[in-house]
Each structure stands twice: as structure tokens, then as C-alpha cells.
PDB file of C-alpha atoms and ligand atoms in Angstrom:
ATOM      1  CA  MET A   1       9.941  73.984  67.449  1.00 45.00           C
ATOM      2  CA  PRO A   2       7.967  72.874  64.425  1.00 45.00           C
ATOM      3  CA  GLU A   3      10.360  74.307  61.871  1.00 62.00           C
ATOM      4  CA  THR A   4      14.026  73.668  61.512  1.00 88.00           C
ATOM      5  CA  VAL A   5      16.567  76.473  61.745  1.00 95.00           C
ATOM      6  CA  SER A   6      17.241  75.793  58.092  1.00 95.00           C
ATOM      7  CA  SER A   7      13.738  76.555  56.854  1.00 96.00           C
ATOM      8  CA  SER A   8      13.202  79.526  59.171  1.00 97.00           C
ATOM      9  CA  LEU A   9      16.586  81.086  58.364  1.00 97.00           C
ATOM     10  CA  ARG A  10      15.925  80.743  54.648  1.00 97.00           C
ATOM     11  CA  ALA A  11      12.436  82.220  55.097  1.00 97.00           C
ATOM     12  CA  VAL A  12      13.853  85.225  56.962  1.00 98.00           C
ATOM     13  CA  GLU A  13      16.494  85.756  54.270  1.00 98.00           C
ATOM     14  CA  ARG A  14      13.745  85.625  51.652  1.00 98.00           C
ATOM     15  CA  ASP A  15      11.595  88.109  53.595  1.00 98.00           C
ATOM     16  CA  ILE A  16      14.547  90.500  53.905  1.00 98.00           C
ATOM     17  CA  ALA A  17      15.157  90.298  50.154  1.00 98.00           C
ATOM     18  CA  ASP A  18      11.434  90.855  49.472  1.00 98.00           C
ATOM     19  CA  ALA A  19      11.337  93.879  51.769  1.00 98.00           C
ATOM     20  CA  CYS A  20      14.381  95.291  49.958  1.00 98.00           C
ATOM     21  CA  ARG A  21      12.793  94.797  46.562  1.00 98.00           C
ATOM     22  CA  GLN A  22       9.607  96.508  47.679  1.00 97.00           C
ATOM     23  CA  CYS A  23      11.459  99.691  48.565  1.00 97.00           C
ATOM     24  CA  GLY A  24      14.057  99.514  45.813  1.00 98.00           C
ATOM     25  CA  ARG A  25      17.036  98.653  47.998  1.00 98.00           C
ATOM     26  CA  ASP A  26      19.888  96.294  47.234  1.00 97.00           C
ATOM     27  CA  PRO A  27      19.435  93.201  49.468  1.00 96.00           C
ATOM     28  CA  ALA A  28      23.194  93.242  50.082  1.00 96.00           C
ATOM     29  CA  SER A  29      22.763  96.564  51.909  1.00 97.00           C
ATOM     30  CA  VAL A  30      20.829  94.878  54.752  1.00 98.00           C
ATOM     31  CA  LYS A  31      22.768  92.573  57.046  1.00 98.00           C
ATOM     32  CA  LEU A  32      21.116  89.927  59.176  1.00 98.00           C
ATOM     33  CA  VAL A  33      22.223  89.712  62.802  1.00 98.00           C
ATOM     34  CA  ALA A  34      20.901  86.344  64.019  1.00 98.00           C
ATOM     35  CA  VAL A  35      20.053  86.847  67.702  1.00 98.00           C
ATOM     36  CA  THR A  36      20.987  83.731  69.645  1.00 97.00           C
ATOM     37  CA  LYS A  37      20.224  84.650  73.268  1.00 94.00           C
ATOM     38  CA  THR A  38      18.863  81.473  74.907  1.00 88.00           C
ATOM     39  CA  ALA A  39      19.219  79.488  71.646  1.00 93.00           C
ATOM     40  CA  PRO A  40      20.882  76.101  72.155  1.00 91.00           C
ATOM     41  CA  ASP A  41      24.391  75.608  70.804  1.00 92.00           C
ATOM     42  CA  THR A  42      23.089  73.036  68.329  1.00 94.00           C
ATOM     43  CA  ALA A  43      20.817  75.655  66.741  1.00 95.00           C
ATOM     44  CA  ILE A  44      23.679  78.159  66.493  1.00 96.00           C
ATOM     45  CA  GLU A  45      25.913  75.546  64.919  1.00 96.00           C
ATOM     46  CA  GLU A  46      23.163  74.699  62.465  1.00 96.00           C
ATOM     47  CA  ALA A  47      22.909  78.362  61.445  1.00 97.00           C
ATOM     48  CA  ILE A  48      26.699  78.544  61.029  1.00 97.00           C
ATOM     49  CA  GLY A  49      26.536  75.412  58.899  1.00 96.00           C
ATOM     50  CA  LEU A  50      24.004  77.160  56.670  1.00 96.00           C
ATOM     51  CA  GLY A  51      26.393  80.042  56.100  1.00 97.00           C
ATOM     52  CA  GLN A  52      25.147  82.557  58.675  1.00 98.00           C
ATOM     53  CA  ARG A  53      28.153  84.424  60.063  1.00 98.00           C
ATOM     54  CA  ARG A  54      26.729  87.405  61.976  1.00 98.00           C
ATOM     55  CA  PHE A  55      25.255  86.812  65.420  1.00 98.00           C
ATOM     56  CA  GLY A  56      23.888  88.910  68.276  1.00 98.00           C
ATOM     57  CA  GLU A  57      23.833  88.339  72.032  1.00 98.00           C
ATOM     58  CA  ASN A  58      22.425  90.634  74.699  1.00 97.00           C
ATOM     59  CA  ARG A  59      24.530  89.438  77.623  1.00 97.00           C
ATOM     60  CA  VAL A  60      28.306  89.383  77.842  1.00 98.00           C
ATOM     61  CA  GLN A  61      28.321  86.464  80.261  1.00 96.00           C
ATOM     62  CA  GLU A  62      26.103  84.255  78.125  1.00 95.00           C
ATOM     63  CA  ALA A  63      28.073  85.056  74.981  1.00 97.00           C
ATOM     64  CA  LYS A  64      31.311  84.249  76.774  1.00 96.00           C
ATOM     65  CA  GLY A  65      30.030  80.758  77.434  1.00 94.00           C
ATOM     66  CA  LYS A  66      29.160  80.045  73.811  1.00 94.00           C
ATOM     67  CA  TYR A  67      31.192  82.022  71.339  1.00 96.00           C
ATOM     68  CA  PRO A  68      34.928  81.736  72.038  1.00 96.00           C
ATOM     69  CA  ALA A  69      34.938  78.079  70.962  1.00 95.00           C
ATOM     70  CA  LEU A  70      32.756  78.810  67.920  1.00 96.00           C
ATOM     71  CA  LYS A  71      35.073  81.652  66.906  1.00 95.00           C
ATOM     72  CA  VAL A  72      38.095  79.395  67.068  1.00 95.00           C
ATOM     73  CA  ARG A  73      36.397  77.092  64.594  1.00 94.00           C
ATOM     74  CA  ASP A  74      35.019  79.924  62.417  1.00 95.00           C
ATOM     75  CA  PRO A  75      37.257  82.988  62.775  1.00 94.00           C
ATOM     76  CA  ASP A  76      35.045  84.965  60.411  1.00 96.00           C
ATOM     77  CA  LEU A  77      32.068  84.990  62.796  1.00 98.00           C
ATOM     78  CA  GLU A  78      30.972  88.555  63.561  1.00 98.00           C
ATOM     79  CA  LEU A  79      29.504  88.907  67.039  1.00 98.00           C
ATOM     80  CA  HIS A  80      27.308  91.873  68.007  1.00 98.00           C
ATOM     81  CA  LEU A  81      26.541  92.963  71.557  1.00 98.00           C
ATOM     82  CA  ILE A  82      22.927  94.174  71.535  1.00 98.00           C
ATOM     83  CA  GLY A  83      22.236  94.388  75.289  1.00 98.00           C
ATOM     84  CA  PRO A  84      23.360  96.813  77.993  1.00 97.00           C
ATOM     85  CA  LEU A  85      27.059  96.844  78.857  1.00 98.00           C
ATOM     86  CA  GLN A  86      28.242  97.392  82.436  1.00 98.00           C
ATOM     87  CA  THR A  87      31.638  99.039  82.757  1.00 98.00           C
ATOM     88  CA  ASN A  88      32.954  96.091  84.789  1.00 98.00           C
ATOM     89  CA  LYS A  89      32.336  93.842  81.742  1.00 98.00           C
ATOM     90  CA  VAL A  90      34.074  96.107  79.238  1.00 98.00           C
ATOM     91  CA  ARG A  91      37.249  94.038  79.159  1.00 98.00           C
ATOM     92  CA  ASP A  92      35.357  90.838  78.301  1.00 98.00           C
ATOM     93  CA  ALA A  93      33.148  92.656  75.810  1.00 98.00           C
ATOM     94  CA  VAL A  94      36.051  94.219  73.898  1.00 98.00           C
ATOM     95  CA  ALA A  95      37.811  90.850  73.813  1.00 97.00           C
ATOM     96  CA  LEU A  96      34.779  88.986  72.457  1.00 98.00           C
ATOM     97  CA  PHE A  97      32.544  91.265  70.405  1.00 98.00           C
ATOM     98  CA  ASP A  98      33.229  92.625  66.931  1.00 98.00           C
ATOM     99  CA  VAL A  99      30.448  95.200  67.093  1.00 98.00           C
ATOM    100  CA  ILE A 100      29.091  96.835  70.250  1.00 98.00           C
ATOM    101  CA  GLU A 101      25.687  98.324  69.420  1.00 98.00           C
ATOM    102  CA  THR A 102      24.814  99.636  72.870  1.00 98.00           C
ATOM    103  CA  LEU A 103      27.189 102.487  73.670  1.00 98.00           C
ATOM    104  CA  ASP A 104      24.858 104.689  75.688  1.00 98.00           C
ATOM    105  CA  ARG A 105      26.695 106.894  78.212  1.00 98.00           C
ATOM    106  CA  PRO A 106      29.873 108.924  78.755  1.00 97.00           C
ATOM    107  CA  LYS A 107      31.271 106.637  81.441  1.00 98.00           C
ATOM    108  CA  LEU A 108      31.016 103.662  79.089  1.00 98.00           C
ATOM    109  CA  ALA A 109      32.667 105.631  76.271  1.00 98.00           C
ATOM    110  CA  ALA A 110      35.604 106.391  78.572  1.00 98.00           C
ATOM    111  CA  ALA A 111      35.900 102.760  79.701  1.00 98.00           C
ATOM    112  CA  LEU A 112      35.750 101.475  76.115  1.00 98.00           C
ATOM    113  CA  ALA A 113      38.381 103.951  74.954  1.00 98.00           C
ATOM    114  CA  GLU A 114      40.697 102.878  77.755  1.00 98.00           C
ATOM    115  CA  GLU A 115      40.235  99.167  77.073  1.00 98.00           C
ATOM    116  CA  ILE A 116      40.639  99.603  73.308  1.00 98.00           C
ATOM    117  CA  ALA A 117      43.930 101.424  73.891  1.00 98.00           C
ATOM    118  CA  ARG A 118      45.071  98.770  76.362  1.00 98.00           C
ATOM    119  CA  SER A 119      44.102  95.705  74.338  1.00 98.00           C
ATOM    120  CA  GLY A 120      44.606  96.940  70.787  1.00 97.00           C
ATOM    121  CA  ARG A 121      41.262  95.348  69.883  1.00 97.00           C
ATOM    122  CA  ARG A 122      38.884  97.788  68.287  1.00 97.00           C
ATOM    123  CA  PRO A 123      35.244  96.658  68.086  1.00 98.00           C
ATOM    124  CA  ARG A 124      33.057  98.749  65.817  1.00 98.00           C
ATOM    125  CA  LEU A 125      30.653 100.933  67.772  1.00 98.00           C
ATOM    126  CA  LEU A 126      27.029 101.990  67.476  1.00 98.00           C
ATOM    127  CA  VAL A 127      25.269 104.397  69.816  1.00 98.00           C
ATOM    128  CA  GLN A 128      21.936 103.279  71.246  1.00 98.00           C
ATOM    129  CA  VAL A 129      19.174 105.882  71.069  1.00 98.00           C
ATOM    130  CA  ASN A 130      16.116 105.773  73.320  1.00 98.00           C
ATOM    131  CA  THR A 131      13.788 106.990  70.587  1.00 98.00           C
ATOM    132  CA  GLY A 132      10.708 106.464  72.740  1.00 98.00           C
ATOM    133  CA  GLU A 133      12.260 108.386  75.661  1.00 98.00           C
ATOM    134  CA  GLU A 134      11.250 105.534  77.974  1.00 97.00           C
ATOM    135  CA  PRO A 135      12.598 106.062  81.506  1.00 96.00           C
ATOM    136  CA  GLN A 136      13.485 102.382  82.043  1.00 95.00           C
ATOM    137  CA  LYS A 137      15.202 101.948  78.691  1.00 96.00           C
ATOM    138  CA  ALA A 138      18.885 102.477  77.902  1.00 97.00           C
ATOM    139  CA  GLY A 139      20.071 104.865  75.232  1.00 98.00           C
ATOM    140  CA  LEU A 140      20.657 108.529  74.574  1.00 98.00           C
ATOM    141  CA  LEU A 141      17.681 110.805  74.222  1.00 98.00           C
ATOM    142  CA  PRO A 142      17.375 111.896  70.588  1.00 98.00           C
ATOM    143  CA  LEU A 143      18.247 115.489  71.489  1.00 97.00           C
ATOM    144  CA  GLU A 144      21.423 114.403  73.309  1.00 98.00           C
ATOM    145  CA  THR A 145      22.689 112.090  70.605  1.00 98.00           C
ATOM    146  CA  GLU A 146      24.589 114.557  68.454  1.00 98.00           C
ATOM    147  CA  ALA A 147      26.600 115.946  71.375  1.00 98.00           C
ATOM    148  CA  PHE A 148      27.332 112.438  72.646  1.00 98.00           C
ATOM    149  CA  VAL A 149      28.598 111.206  69.273  1.00 98.00           C
ATOM    150  CA  ALA A 150      30.835 114.291  69.073  1.00 98.00           C
ATOM    151  CA  GLN A 151      32.108 113.651  72.592  1.00 98.00           C
ATOM    152  CA  CYS A 152      32.928 110.013  71.732  1.00 98.00           C
ATOM    153  CA  ARG A 153      34.934 111.210  68.752  1.00 97.00           C
ATOM    154  CA  ASP A 154      36.617 114.309  70.148  1.00 98.00           C
ATOM    155  CA  ARG A 155      37.252 113.379  73.747  1.00 97.00           C
ATOM    156  CA  HIS A 156      37.703 109.615  73.487  1.00 97.00           C
ATOM    157  CA  GLY A 157      38.869 109.078  69.904  1.00 97.00           C
ATOM    158  CA  LEU A 158      36.045 106.594  69.293  1.00 98.00           C
ATOM    159  CA  ALA A 159      34.701 106.332  65.763  1.00 96.00           C
ATOM    160  CA  ILE A 160      30.943 105.803  65.843  1.00 98.00           C
ATOM    161  CA  GLU A 161      29.605 103.913  62.822  1.00 98.00           C
ATOM    162  CA  GLY A 162      25.899 104.240  63.408  1.00 98.00           C
ATOM    163  CA  LEU A 163      22.851 104.221  65.648  1.00 98.00           C
ATOM    164  CA  MET A 164      20.682 101.510  67.139  1.00 98.00           C
ATOM    165  CA  CYS A 165      17.192 101.594  68.668  1.00 98.00           C
ATOM    166  CA  ILE A 166      14.586  99.354  70.268  1.00 98.00           C
ATOM    167  CA  PRO A 167      11.152 100.980  69.785  1.00 98.00           C
ATOM    168  CA  PRO A 168       8.641 100.914  72.642  1.00 97.00           C
ATOM    169  CA  LEU A 169       6.609  97.704  72.627  1.00 94.00           C
ATOM    170  CA  GLU A 170       3.234  99.381  72.373  1.00 92.00           C
ATOM    171  CA  GLU A 171       3.987 101.955  69.707  1.00 95.00           C
ATOM    172  CA  GLU A 172       4.049 102.007  65.948  1.00 96.00           C
ATOM    173  CA  PRO A 173       7.699 101.153  65.248  1.00 98.00           C
ATOM    174  CA  SER A 174       7.986 103.017  61.959  1.00 97.00           C
ATOM    175  CA  LEU A 175       7.872 106.406  63.722  1.00 97.00           C
ATOM    176  CA  HIS A 176      10.933 105.328  65.696  1.00 98.00           C
ATOM    177  CA  PHE A 177      12.713 103.942  62.638  1.00 98.00           C
ATOM    178  CA  ALA A 178      12.091 107.219  60.820  1.00 98.00           C
ATOM    179  CA  LEU A 179      13.463 109.210  63.749  1.00 98.00           C
ATOM    180  CA  LEU A 180      16.603 107.068  64.005  1.00 98.00           C
ATOM    181  CA  ALA A 181      17.195 107.316  60.259  1.00 98.00           C
ATOM    182  CA  LYS A 182      16.828 111.087  60.357  1.00 98.00           C
ATOM    183  CA  LEU A 183      19.277 111.387  63.247  1.00 98.00           C
ATOM    184  CA  ALA A 184      21.844 109.175  61.543  1.00 98.00           C
ATOM    185  CA  ALA A 185      21.555 111.129  58.290  1.00 98.00           C
ATOM    186  CA  ARG A 186      22.032 114.418  60.119  1.00 98.00           C
ATOM    187  CA  LEU A 187      25.144 113.074  61.875  1.00 97.00           C
ATOM    188  CA  GLY A 188      26.528 111.465  58.716  1.00 98.00           C
ATOM    189  CA  LEU A 189      26.432 107.960  60.230  1.00 98.00           C
ATOM    190  CA  LYS A 190      26.119 104.999  57.857  1.00 97.00           C
ATOM    191  CA  GLN A 191      24.863 102.110  59.986  1.00 98.00           C
ATOM    192  CA  LEU A 192      21.309 101.803  61.277  1.00 98.00           C
ATOM    193  CA  SER A 193      20.536  98.821  63.519  1.00 98.00           C
ATOM    194  CA  MET A 194      16.766  98.567  63.761  1.00 98.00           C
ATOM    195  CA  GLY A 195      14.062  96.000  63.196  1.00 98.00           C
ATOM    196  CA  MET A 196      13.408  92.693  64.954  1.00 98.00           C
ATOM    197  CA  SER A 197      11.318  89.611  64.086  1.00 97.00           C
ATOM    198  CA  GLY A 198       8.012  91.492  64.124  1.00 96.00           C
ATOM    199  CA  ASP A 199       8.942  94.647  62.257  1.00 97.00           C
ATOM    200  CA  PHE A 200      12.099  94.206  60.191  1.00 98.00           C
ATOM    201  CA  ASP A 201      10.294  94.807  56.898  1.00 98.00           C
ATOM    202  CA  GLN A 202       9.294  98.280  58.095  1.00 98.00           C
ATOM    203  CA  ALA A 203      12.798  98.934  59.419  1.00 98.00           C
ATOM    204  CA  ILE A 204      14.219  98.054  56.003  1.00 98.00           C
ATOM    205  CA  ALA A 205      11.834 100.507  54.346  1.00 98.00           C
ATOM    206  CA  PHE A 206      13.274 103.212  56.630  1.00 98.00           C
ATOM    207  CA  GLY A 207      16.884 102.351  55.850  1.00 98.00           C
ATOM    208  CA  ALA A 208      18.005  99.653  58.324  1.00 98.00           C
ATOM    209  CA  THR A 209      21.444  98.273  57.520  1.00 98.00           C
ATOM    210  CA  TYR A 210      21.390  95.714  60.352  1.00 98.00           C
ATOM    211  CA  VAL A 211      18.233  93.828  61.330  1.00 98.00           C
ATOM    212  CA  ARG A 212      18.408  91.873  64.606  1.00 98.00           C
ATOM    213  CA  ILE A 213      16.274  88.757  64.358  1.00 98.00           C
ATOM    214  CA  GLY A 214      15.911  86.020  66.954  1.00 97.00           C
ATOM    215  CA  THR A 215      12.452  84.485  67.332  1.00 97.00           C
ATOM    216  CA  ALA A 216      11.738  84.195  63.618  1.00 97.00           C
ATOM    217  CA  ILE A 217      14.862  82.046  63.235  1.00 97.00           C
ATOM    218  CA  PHE A 218      15.280  80.169  66.509  1.00 96.00           C
ATOM    219  CA  GLY A 219      11.717  80.066  67.852  1.00 91.00           C
ATOM    220  CA  ALA A 220      10.153  81.642  70.927  1.00 87.00           C
ATOM    221  CA  ARG A 221      12.163  82.288  74.085  1.00 78.00           C
ATOM    222  CA  SER A 222      10.923  82.279  77.650  1.00 69.00           C
ATOM    223  CA  THR A 223      10.123  85.977  78.193  1.00 59.00           C
ATOM    224  CA  ALA A 224      11.981  86.335  81.506  1.00 53.00           C
ATOM    225  CA  THR A 225      15.352  86.662  79.817  1.00 51.00           C
ATOM    226  CA  ASP A 226      14.203  89.168  77.255  1.00 50.00           C
ATOM    227  CA  GLN A 227      14.029  92.625  78.727  1.00 46.00           C
ATOM    228  CA  ASP A 228      16.471  92.847  81.609  1.00 40.00           C
TER     229      ASP A 228
HETATM  230  C1  LIG B 301      16.155  89.783  71.654  1.00 92.36           C
HETATM  231  C2  LIG B 301      16.513  90.984  70.888  1.00 92.36           C
HETATM  232  C3  LIG B 301      16.268  91.039  69.504  1.00 92.36           C
HETATM  233  C4  LIG B 301      15.597  89.937  68.728  1.00 92.36           C
HETATM  234  O1  LIG B 301      14.225  89.976  68.974  1.00 92.36           O
HETATM  235  P1  LIG B 301      13.207  88.979  68.216  1.00 92.36           P
HETATM  236  O2  LIG B 301      11.901  89.618  68.429  1.00 92.36           O
HETATM  237  O3  LIG B 301      13.362  87.658  68.874  1.00 92.36           O
HETATM  238  O4  LIG B 301      13.603  88.935  66.798  1.00 92.36           O
HETATM  239  C5  LIG B 301      16.659  92.195  68.825  1.00 92.36           C
HETATM  240  N1  LIG B 301      17.260  93.222  69.476  1.00 92.36           N
HETATM  241  C6  LIG B 301      17.511  93.193  70.795  1.00 92.36           C
HETATM  242  C7  LIG B 301      18.169  94.347  71.432  1.00 92.36           C
HETATM  243  C8  LIG B 301      17.142  92.079  71.541  1.00 92.36           C
HETATM  244  O5  LIG B 301      17.393  92.056  72.868  1.00 92.36           O
END
């Protein structure tokens, strides 16, 4: 890694502020989720030392190995789950995460509602939308999203704060950001989690409130851990 976490984190913060200025948004309206999957603990601690408080992990198990100790030291850390959640990991996920961005099916909504009632812990929830309608990708189809959000609220008592998407690798991401923003506006949802290292400036132009950025802060990962 040629750059330090310090210089790359500051550069990303600057780029976010620039992107906001270019589309007339308040930089405070865009929150950086620093994605730490595969990042070494030393890099995470460096980011915490620089004032970063919001982090994202895509695997419950990996997060469970790193974050409980960090949260004891810094109780104001806000941890986001950004990868798929199996129902048998719901108990761990509700205990550890402050925001679960990947609610994507009725069975998971039921399991989350049950665990929230049992534990009294209430992570904030985003619904993942498969904007590219890719068969291998998690998330609600755009046309199913409205009914699912209503079902979460009415049947399970789950308040949904917003929507999240991961655009298809080979497509122009802004079409997907525009679609997600339109859906969220129609459903009256405030949070939009979209934009990663390569496209967060476009996501901000389309209204992202959370950008999830890993590589641009912590350097490249080995690709094997990325997509599963
Ligand atoms: C890994 C990951 C990111 C971060 O991607 P970068 O390209 O490294 O910024 C964002 N969102 C999700 C869902 C991820 O799995």
C-alpha cells in the first residue's frame, strides 16, 4: 500500500465534499461508510484514530472477530452490515450491527422482527434492491419493493429507513442510482445507500446519503472474498 490510511481517507472525504458541491448538496448529508472487509485491524484502528466512526462489513462472522473489542473502546462506532444475511446469523447480526442494509426477503424480515423483540436491540434497516435484476444477486426486484416494504411495516412492525443497491459490474451505475432514488422517493424513504470507490461521485449526484467505500481507503483486496 503506497498511501497511508490517513492520506487516502482524507482524499475520499475531500472527493465526497467536492461531489456534494458540484451538485449543490450539503456535504453533511452524505455519510461515509468505510468498508473494512479484509482490512487489517491496524488499518481500522488508524481510521478510528482519524475520527472515522462509521464502518461496513459484508460478513457477520468476520465482523464478529473484529468489532466487539473496538466497540468496547469506542461505543460510538456505527457498524453497517452490507453483505447477505442468513437467518441462522440473525442473532449475531442484531447483537453487533447498528444498521443492516441487506434486508432482502420475507423470511429474513420475520427472523429480524423476532430477534429484535427478543433482544430489545433495534438495528436500523435498509432494504436491498436488485436494480439490475441479476439472477445471482440478492435484493428485491424493483417492482416488488413497495409491497415488501409495506409487509415489513404492517406484518412485522419493522421500520424501513431506506434502500440500498449494488449496480451490475458491467453497466452504467447512474441508471441504477436514478432508479433507486426514484423508488425511495415514491416510498417516502430517506436513506439511500449507493456508490462505492469507483462511482460514489455519481451516486452523490443522484442523492446517496450513505456511500460505501473500501478500496479507495484501505487499498485493493484479493478478489476472492468480494462477491460471495
Ligand atoms: C466491498 C463492498 C463495498 C466497497 O467496495 P469498494 O469498491 O472497495 O469501495 C461496497 N458495498 C458492498 C456491498 C461491498 O461488498
